Amino acid sequence: MRISVTYNLRTEYNEQDAELLSQEDVDRICTALSELKHQITPVEVSGQPNEIVERLLESKPDLVFNVAEGTIGSSREAFYPGLFEQLGVPFTGGNASLLHLNLDKHLAKTVVEQKGIAVPRGDLITAKQRQLPANIRYPLIIKPNSEGSSKGITQDSVVETPEACTRRINELLPAYPAGLVVEEFIAGRELSIPLLEAYPGGLLEIVEHTFDLGKLNSKFNIYDYDMKQGGSRMAAVGIVCPAPLEAKEKRRIRSLSRRIFSFMNCPDFGRIDVRLSAEGIPYFIELNPLPSLHPMGSLMAAARACNLTYKDVMRLIVRSAARRFDIPLRTPRRTRHEEVSLTSQRPTARELGITVGRMKQGVHNAITDVPGVMVGHFSRIEDNLKLPGIPGVTSVRTGVTAVLPAPKDLPKRRLVAGGFVLNGVGEMAGLTQVLEWGWLETPILLTNSVSVGRVHHGVISHMQKRHPHIGVESDVVLPVVGETDDSFLNDVRLGINTGEDAQKAIAAATGGPVAQGSIGAGTGMMSFDFAGGIGSSSRTLMQEEGGFTIGVLVLSNFGRMVNLTIDGNVVGRRLNTQFPKAGRRENSYGSAIVVVATDAPLLASQLSRLAKRAALGLGRVGSHAASTSGEIIIAFSTANRTLRSVAMPDKFLTLKFIADPFINPLYEAVIEATEEAVLNAIFCSGGMNGREQRFAPAIPQDSVNEIIKQKGD
């Protein structure tokens, strides 16, 4: 791609030019883009507009990588995006209105406050308007309204008395006639939340700036101009990423940031600065839609914490802009093969305040709440892969998930099991034996459609290593392997999942919290046009109902956005209008595999009936079991176990089971848990890109909460 890098060069190292880029900054950006195999032309855009247009058009860009800050006036940043729009040239970053709004700090805070987000109380002070709100509380901070890079901010910017405030205003106002923001100083932690829109989930790790007030000889932790420019005071500033926050604080700050980036319509990259007060309230300070790309800046610190290199950041910014302007872009050159960690997971539906049903969830709200059940994942996220005999490169987004029904003694001691096929355009190898015999004797593996055979072989190899008598002293085992089709994001032609991957998923299985979203077999799956494949939930019955636990794990890969229903609210109708129709999965409705576990003693026939009720949970989320879809459910109980026939000493078996009149609470529990598991598959994913520049977005959690709240008003 031909990319022109537009910038304003800093030739004088004074405060007036602090926002401009040094030649080193420009070279760093151009080098990274060149290493990504783009054709780069640096275009300095200071000077007369006609000269700028001439230089820009001469470079013949497919895309402008814009880092121009401007040199004149309070709309200086907005000039360049406005020019690009008039010329019809695609560009990275926000448009003119976004940059104009957010350079005006007071105006941006007014807009944000209207959305119900906390901002410091204050006002804009100009030569004509010098009256502060009567209820304003000291100390105050005073800073130029239309400047960046901490211009005009020193350790004297915080004032504690009206007299000091007046003196500071009189000192600054002649130098900054566009006005000063005078607002309450929020004593607390200084945090930044960077955005890379093309990074799964969008938000990077939260960055905290810490201050050694002893070294600063100051009462207040403020990031002043000297620090921003790497002066002597910089030694007193620390950068911590990820910021050490409580889970509740982190969720609140990330939720606030997502809302602001969304309604401000900030594309590609950006940064929000907040102050976290001593009371735990996050206050919006500013949004920077043109943040620094310096290696020591907040955005790059957060990127490093997410294992992204400088070149990765450039690639993601370009990818995001190319997607917006529908510019063809080859598959990224970076190759990655990794297991996704639990720490990358977004909050579950329940953690966001969305409750499903009336019954109590288990400790981990997962299938592992059933004693003895364990879950493991192995994920593949790889780019720049060659297809034999086909030009170009491609990507894979796939993996394997293992559900271990019992910690040991499979297949020697089998579990009672059953199942149900709501719609059969799918596959679960081994289910026919389960339905015929009513027994489960292997782990349950989940993967994609073309990997069933390899995963099946991997499970057999695993079982034979643990139980050498299989196929010699006893009959063979038939593993249970379920699949759904991830070919929208994953290039299934490579058939990349292996038997070894299946064994790694089994080896990774543990109890406790279950990693959910785009992970394991769900890495490349989509639910209701959003990213997310693996979800889990559980319910526990009251003691008078038996005190049993029902756990569900889903491989969710079905549905249309317009039908998405959450706790009875068809939120998909509204969401469907917020997302472009182009780029969605059109030719497949998808499928779902549901695994149900319980410690309630049940017969095989009762478990099959339980599995049927799980299908109602799929319907409550919005499934209509389309003709091209496969919805297959398997259910097992850990309460009744028996020896395989070759080792069985007695002719008769005695099983304890719940009488049918008392089974209804289990039916209700499995419906609720299935519904919530599908929601968690979506809510826990941060989005996923894939082959041919395709992208499955993350569900906008804040929008969903707002829609549900409005329905309840």
PDB file of C-alpha atoms in Angstrom, residues 122-126 128-134 136 169 182:
ATOM      1  CA  GLY A 122     -15.083  24.079  36.698  1.00  0.00           C
ATOM      2  CA  ASP A 123     -15.433  26.592  33.901  1.00  0.00           C
ATOM      3  CA  LEU A 124     -13.722  28.246  30.941  1.00  0.00           C
ATOM      4  CA  ILE A 125     -12.030  31.519  31.852  1.00  0.00           C
ATOM      5  CA  THR A 126     -11.398  34.110  29.143  1.00  0.00           C
ATOM      6  CA  LYS A 128     -14.424  38.439  28.936  1.00  0.00           C
ATOM      7  CA  GLN A 129     -15.552  35.663  31.300  1.00  0.00           C
ATOM      8  CA  ARG A 130     -13.661  35.383  34.576  1.00  0.00           C
ATOM      9  CA  GLN A 131     -16.434  34.288  36.909  1.00  0.00           C
ATOM     10  CA  LEU A 132     -15.985  30.867  38.544  1.00  0.00           C
ATOM     11  CA  PRO A 133     -18.903  28.730  39.769  1.00  0.00           C
ATOM     12  CA  ALA A 134     -19.963  29.702  43.283  1.00  0.00           C
ATOM     13  CA  ILE A 136     -16.322  25.345  43.281  1.00  0.00           C
ATOM     14  CA  ILE A 169      -4.954  33.333  35.710  1.00  0.00           C
ATOM     15  CA  VAL A 182     -10.117  26.280  35.822  1.00  0.00           C
TER      16      VAL A 182
END
